JSON list of C-alpha atoms in Angstrom, two decimals:
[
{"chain": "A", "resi": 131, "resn": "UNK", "atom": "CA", "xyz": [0.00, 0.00, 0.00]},
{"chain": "A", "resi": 132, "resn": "UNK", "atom": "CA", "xyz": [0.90, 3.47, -0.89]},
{"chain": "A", "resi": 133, "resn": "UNK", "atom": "CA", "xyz": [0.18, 5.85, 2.14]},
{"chain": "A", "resi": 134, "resn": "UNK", "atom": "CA", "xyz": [0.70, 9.65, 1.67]},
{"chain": "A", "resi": 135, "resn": "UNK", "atom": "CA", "xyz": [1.65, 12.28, 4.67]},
{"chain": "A", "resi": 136, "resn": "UNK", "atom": "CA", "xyz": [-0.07, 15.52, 5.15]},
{"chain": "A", "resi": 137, "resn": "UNK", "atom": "CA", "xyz": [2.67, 17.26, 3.45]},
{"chain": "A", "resi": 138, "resn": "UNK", "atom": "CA", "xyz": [2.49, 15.22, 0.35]},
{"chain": "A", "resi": 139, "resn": "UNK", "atom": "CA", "xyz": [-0.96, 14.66, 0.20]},
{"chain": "A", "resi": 140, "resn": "UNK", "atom": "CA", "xyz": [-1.10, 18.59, -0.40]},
{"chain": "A", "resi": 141, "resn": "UNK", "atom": "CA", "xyz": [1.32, 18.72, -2.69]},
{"chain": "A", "resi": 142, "resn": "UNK", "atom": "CA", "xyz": [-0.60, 15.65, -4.74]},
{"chain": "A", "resi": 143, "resn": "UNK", "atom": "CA", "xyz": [-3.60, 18.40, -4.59]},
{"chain": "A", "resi": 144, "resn": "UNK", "atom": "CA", "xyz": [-1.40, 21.15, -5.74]},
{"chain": "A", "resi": 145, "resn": "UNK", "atom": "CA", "xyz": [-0.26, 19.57, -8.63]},
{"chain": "A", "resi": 146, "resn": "UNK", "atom": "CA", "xyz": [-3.54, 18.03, -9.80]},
{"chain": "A", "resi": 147, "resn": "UNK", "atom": "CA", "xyz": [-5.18, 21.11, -9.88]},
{"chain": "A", "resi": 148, "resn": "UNK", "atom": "CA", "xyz": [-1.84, 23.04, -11.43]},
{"chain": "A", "resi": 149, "resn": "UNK", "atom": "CA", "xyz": [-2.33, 20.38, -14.04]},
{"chain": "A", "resi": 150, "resn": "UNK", "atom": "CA", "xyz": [-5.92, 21.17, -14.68]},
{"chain": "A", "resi": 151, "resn": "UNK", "atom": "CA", "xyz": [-5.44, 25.13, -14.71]},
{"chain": "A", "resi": 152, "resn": "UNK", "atom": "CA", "xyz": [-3.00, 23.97, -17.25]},
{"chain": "A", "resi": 153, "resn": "UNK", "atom": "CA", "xyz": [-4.99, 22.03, -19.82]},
{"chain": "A", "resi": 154, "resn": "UNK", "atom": "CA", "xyz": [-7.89, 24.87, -19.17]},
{"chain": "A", "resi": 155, "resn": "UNK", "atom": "CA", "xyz": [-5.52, 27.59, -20.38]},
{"chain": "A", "resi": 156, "resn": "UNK", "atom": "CA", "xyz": [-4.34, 25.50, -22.92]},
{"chain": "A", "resi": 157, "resn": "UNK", "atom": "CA", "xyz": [-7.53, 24.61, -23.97]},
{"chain": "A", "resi": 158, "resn": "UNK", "atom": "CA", "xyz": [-8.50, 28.34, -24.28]},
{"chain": "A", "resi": 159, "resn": "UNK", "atom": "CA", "xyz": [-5.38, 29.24, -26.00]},
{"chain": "A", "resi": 160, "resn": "UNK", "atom": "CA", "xyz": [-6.26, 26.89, -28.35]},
{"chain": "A", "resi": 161, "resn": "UNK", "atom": "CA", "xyz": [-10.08, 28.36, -28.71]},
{"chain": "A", "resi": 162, "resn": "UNK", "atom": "CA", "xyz": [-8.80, 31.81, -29.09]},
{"chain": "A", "resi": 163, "resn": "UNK", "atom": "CA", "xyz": [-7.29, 30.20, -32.42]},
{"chain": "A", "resi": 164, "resn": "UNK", "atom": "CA", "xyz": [-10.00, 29.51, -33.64]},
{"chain": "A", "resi": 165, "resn": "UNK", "atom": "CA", "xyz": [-11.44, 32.22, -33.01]},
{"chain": "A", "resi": 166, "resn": "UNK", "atom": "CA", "xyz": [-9.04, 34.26, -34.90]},
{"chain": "A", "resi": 167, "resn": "UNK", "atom": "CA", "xyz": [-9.31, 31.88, -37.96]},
{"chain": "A", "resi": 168, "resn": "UNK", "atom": "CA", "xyz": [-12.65, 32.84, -38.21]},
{"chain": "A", "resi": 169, "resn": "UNK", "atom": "CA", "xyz": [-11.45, 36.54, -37.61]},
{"chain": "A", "resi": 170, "resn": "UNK", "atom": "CA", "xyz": [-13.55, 36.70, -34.62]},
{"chain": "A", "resi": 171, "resn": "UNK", "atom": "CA", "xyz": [-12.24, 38.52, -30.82]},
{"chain": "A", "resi": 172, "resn": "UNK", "atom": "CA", "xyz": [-14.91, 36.29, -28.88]},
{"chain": "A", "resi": 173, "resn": "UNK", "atom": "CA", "xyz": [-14.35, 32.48, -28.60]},
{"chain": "A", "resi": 174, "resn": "UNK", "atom": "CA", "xyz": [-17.80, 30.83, -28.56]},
{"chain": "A", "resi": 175, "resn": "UNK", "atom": "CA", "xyz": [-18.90, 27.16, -27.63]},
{"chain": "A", "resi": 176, "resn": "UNK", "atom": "CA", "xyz": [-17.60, 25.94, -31.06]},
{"chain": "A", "resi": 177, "resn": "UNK", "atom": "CA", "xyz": [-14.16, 27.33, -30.51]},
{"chain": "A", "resi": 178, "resn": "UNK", "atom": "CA", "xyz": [-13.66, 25.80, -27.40]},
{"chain": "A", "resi": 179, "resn": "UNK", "atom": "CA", "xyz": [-15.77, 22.26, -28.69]},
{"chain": "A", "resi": 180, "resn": "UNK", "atom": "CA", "xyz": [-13.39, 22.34, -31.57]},
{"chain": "A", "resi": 181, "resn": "UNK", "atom": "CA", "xyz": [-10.10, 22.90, -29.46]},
{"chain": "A", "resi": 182, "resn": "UNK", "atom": "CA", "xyz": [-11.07, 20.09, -26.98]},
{"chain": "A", "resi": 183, "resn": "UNK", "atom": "CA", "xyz": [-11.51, 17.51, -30.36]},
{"chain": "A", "resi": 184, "resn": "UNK", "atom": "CA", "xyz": [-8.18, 19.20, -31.47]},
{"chain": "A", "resi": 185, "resn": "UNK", "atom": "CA", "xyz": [-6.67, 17.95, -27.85]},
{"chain": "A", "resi": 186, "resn": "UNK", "atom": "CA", "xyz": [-8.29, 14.78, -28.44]},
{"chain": "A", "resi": 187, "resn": "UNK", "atom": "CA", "xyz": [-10.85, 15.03, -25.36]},
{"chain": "A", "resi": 188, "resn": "UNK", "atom": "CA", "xyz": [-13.66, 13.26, -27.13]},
{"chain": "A", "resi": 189, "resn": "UNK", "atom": "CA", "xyz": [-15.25, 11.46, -24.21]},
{"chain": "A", "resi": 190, "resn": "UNK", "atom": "CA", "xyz": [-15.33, 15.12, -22.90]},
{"chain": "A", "resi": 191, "resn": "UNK", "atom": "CA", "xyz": [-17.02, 16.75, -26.25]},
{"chain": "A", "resi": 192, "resn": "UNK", "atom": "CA", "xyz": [-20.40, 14.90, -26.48]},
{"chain": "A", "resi": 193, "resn": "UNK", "atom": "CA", "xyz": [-21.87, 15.30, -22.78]},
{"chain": "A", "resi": 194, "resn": "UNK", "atom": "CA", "xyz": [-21.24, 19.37, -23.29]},
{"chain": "A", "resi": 195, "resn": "UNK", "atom": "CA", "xyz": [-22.28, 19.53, -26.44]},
{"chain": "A", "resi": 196, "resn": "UNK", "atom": "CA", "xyz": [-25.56, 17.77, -24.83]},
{"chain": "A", "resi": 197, "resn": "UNK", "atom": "CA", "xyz": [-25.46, 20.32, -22.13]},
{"chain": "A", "resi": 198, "resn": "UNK", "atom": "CA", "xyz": [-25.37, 23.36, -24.63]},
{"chain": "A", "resi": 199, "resn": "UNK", "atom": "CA", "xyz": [-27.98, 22.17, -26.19]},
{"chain": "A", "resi": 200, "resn": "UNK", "atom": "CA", "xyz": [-30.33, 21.55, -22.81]},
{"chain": "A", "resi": 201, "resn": "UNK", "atom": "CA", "xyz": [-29.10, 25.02, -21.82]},
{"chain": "A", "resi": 202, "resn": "UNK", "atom": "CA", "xyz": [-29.67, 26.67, -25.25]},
{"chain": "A", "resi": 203, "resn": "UNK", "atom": "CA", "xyz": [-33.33, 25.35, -24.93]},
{"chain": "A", "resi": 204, "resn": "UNK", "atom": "CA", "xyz": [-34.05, 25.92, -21.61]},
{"chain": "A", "resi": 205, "resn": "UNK", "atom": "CA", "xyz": [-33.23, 29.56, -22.49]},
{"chain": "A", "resi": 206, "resn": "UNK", "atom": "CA", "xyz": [-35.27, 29.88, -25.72]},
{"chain": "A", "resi": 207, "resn": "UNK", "atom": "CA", "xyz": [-38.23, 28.69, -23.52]},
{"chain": "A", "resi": 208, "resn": "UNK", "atom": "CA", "xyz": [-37.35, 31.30, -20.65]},
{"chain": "A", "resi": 209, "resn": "UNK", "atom": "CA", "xyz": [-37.56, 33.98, -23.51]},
{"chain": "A", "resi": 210, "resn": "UNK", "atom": "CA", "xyz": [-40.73, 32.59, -25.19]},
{"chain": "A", "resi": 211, "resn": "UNK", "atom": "CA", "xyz": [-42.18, 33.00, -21.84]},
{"chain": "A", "resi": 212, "resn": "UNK", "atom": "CA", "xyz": [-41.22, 36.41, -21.72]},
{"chain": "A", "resi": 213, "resn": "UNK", "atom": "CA", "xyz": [-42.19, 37.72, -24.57]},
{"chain": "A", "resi": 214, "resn": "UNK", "atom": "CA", "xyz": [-45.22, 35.90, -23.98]},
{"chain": "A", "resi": 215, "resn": "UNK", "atom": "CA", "xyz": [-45.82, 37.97, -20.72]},
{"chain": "A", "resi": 216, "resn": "UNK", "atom": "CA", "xyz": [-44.86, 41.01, -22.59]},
{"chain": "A", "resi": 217, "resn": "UNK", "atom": "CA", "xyz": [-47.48, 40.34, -24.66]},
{"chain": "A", "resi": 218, "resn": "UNK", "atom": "CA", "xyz": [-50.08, 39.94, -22.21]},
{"chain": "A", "resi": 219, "resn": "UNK", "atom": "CA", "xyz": [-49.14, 42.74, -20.89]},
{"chain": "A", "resi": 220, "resn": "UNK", "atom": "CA", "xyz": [-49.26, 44.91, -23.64]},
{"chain": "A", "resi": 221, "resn": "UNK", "atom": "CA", "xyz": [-52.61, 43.11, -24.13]},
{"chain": "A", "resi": 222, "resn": "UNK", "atom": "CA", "xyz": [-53.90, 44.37, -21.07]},
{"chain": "A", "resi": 223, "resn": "UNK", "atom": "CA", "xyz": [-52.56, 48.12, -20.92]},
{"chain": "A", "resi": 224, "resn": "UNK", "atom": "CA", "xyz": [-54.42, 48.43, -24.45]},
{"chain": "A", "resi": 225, "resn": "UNK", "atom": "CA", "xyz": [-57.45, 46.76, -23.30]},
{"chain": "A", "resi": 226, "resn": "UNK", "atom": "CA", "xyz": [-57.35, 49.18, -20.25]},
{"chain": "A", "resi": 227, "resn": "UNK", "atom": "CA", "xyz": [-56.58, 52.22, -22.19]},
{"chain": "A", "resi": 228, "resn": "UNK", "atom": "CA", "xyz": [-59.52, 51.61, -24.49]},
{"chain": "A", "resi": 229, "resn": "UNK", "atom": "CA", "xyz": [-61.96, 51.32, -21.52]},
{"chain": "A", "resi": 230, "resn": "UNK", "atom": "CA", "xyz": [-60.44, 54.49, -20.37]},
{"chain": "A", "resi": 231, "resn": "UNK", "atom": "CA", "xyz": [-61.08, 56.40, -23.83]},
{"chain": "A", "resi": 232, "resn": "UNK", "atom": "CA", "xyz": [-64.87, 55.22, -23.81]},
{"chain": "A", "resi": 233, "resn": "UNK", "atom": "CA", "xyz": [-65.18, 56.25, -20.05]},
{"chain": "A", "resi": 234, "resn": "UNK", "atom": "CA", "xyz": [-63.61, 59.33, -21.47]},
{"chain": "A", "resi": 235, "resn": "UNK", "atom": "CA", "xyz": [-66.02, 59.21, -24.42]},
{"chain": "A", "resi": 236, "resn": "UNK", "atom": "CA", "xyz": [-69.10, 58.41, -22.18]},
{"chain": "A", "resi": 237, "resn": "UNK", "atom": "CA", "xyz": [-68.65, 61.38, -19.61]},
{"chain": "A", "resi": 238, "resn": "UNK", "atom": "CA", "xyz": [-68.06, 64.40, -22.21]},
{"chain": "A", "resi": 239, "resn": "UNK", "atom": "CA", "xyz": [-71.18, 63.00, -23.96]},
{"chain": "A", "resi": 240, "resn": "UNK", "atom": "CA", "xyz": [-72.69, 63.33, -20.66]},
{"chain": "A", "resi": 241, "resn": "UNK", "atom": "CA", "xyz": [-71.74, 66.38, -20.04]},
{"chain": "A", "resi": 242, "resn": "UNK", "atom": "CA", "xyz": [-73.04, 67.59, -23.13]},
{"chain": "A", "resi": 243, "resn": "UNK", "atom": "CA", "xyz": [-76.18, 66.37, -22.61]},
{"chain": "A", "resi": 244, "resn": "UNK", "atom": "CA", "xyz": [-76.32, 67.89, -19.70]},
{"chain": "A", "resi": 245, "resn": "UNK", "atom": "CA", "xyz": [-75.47, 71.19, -21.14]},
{"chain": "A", "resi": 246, "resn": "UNK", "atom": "CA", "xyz": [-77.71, 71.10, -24.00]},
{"chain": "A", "resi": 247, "resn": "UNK", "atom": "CA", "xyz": [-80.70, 70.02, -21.27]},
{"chain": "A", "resi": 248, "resn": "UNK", "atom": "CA", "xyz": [-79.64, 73.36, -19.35]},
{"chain": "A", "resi": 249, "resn": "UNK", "atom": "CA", "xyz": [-79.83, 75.38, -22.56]},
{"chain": "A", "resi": 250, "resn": "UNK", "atom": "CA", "xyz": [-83.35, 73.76, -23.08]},
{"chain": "A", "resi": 251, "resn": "UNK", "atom": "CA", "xyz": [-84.27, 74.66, -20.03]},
{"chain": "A", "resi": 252, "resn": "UNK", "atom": "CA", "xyz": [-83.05, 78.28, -20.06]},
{"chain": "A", "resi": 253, "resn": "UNK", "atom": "CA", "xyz": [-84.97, 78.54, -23.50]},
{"chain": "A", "resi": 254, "resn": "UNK", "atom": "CA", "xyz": [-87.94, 77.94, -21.94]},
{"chain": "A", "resi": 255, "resn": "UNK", "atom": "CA", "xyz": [-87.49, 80.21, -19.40]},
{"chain": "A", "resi": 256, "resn": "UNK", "atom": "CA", "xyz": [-87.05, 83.07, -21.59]}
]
């Protein structure tokens, strides 16, 4: 059996995740190449997709191109919804604004009745 101390069990750590900082900034620099093929300043998901095939992570490549497309969907839906609301919304403010416009409507007709009733009456007055 292999049994590590304190002191090198941390330094295991250390170098384990020095080793994956490494292949993430490797993995980036490698995007950013891409990227600048397609004379682009932003890497996308394809970049870095295409670097990690380039680096020959392929059991890697599949489960996040899954995931992108889960998470692409899931925010299509979350805007759908939105606009949806929006929608509604606008629905409603319209719907409200033309009740308001015949409550509008309905008093100054009112109030012309009324007026033309008080000139009727003052008519017969004189």
């Amino acid at each position: 059996m292999f049994y590590l101390s304190g002191e090198r069990f941390r330094a295991l750590v250390q170098g384990l995740q020095s080793l994956k900082q490494n292949k993430t900034t490797v993995t980036l620099y490698r995007a950013n190449n891409f990227a600048m093929k397609g004379k682009r300043k932003t890497l996308n998901a394809s970049d870095v997709l295409s670097a990690m095939e380039e680096m020959e992570f392929q059991r890697f490549v599949t489960p996040l191109k899954e995931a992108l497309e889960a998470y692409r969907r899931e925010q299509k839906g979350k805007k759908e919804a939105s606009e949806q609301k929006k929608k509604d919304k606008d629905k409603k403010t319209d719907s409200e604004e033309q009740d308001k416009g015949r409550d509008e409507d309905n008093d100054e007709d009112e109030e012309r009745l009324e007026e033309e009733e008080q000139n009727e009456e003052e008519e017969v007055d004189n």
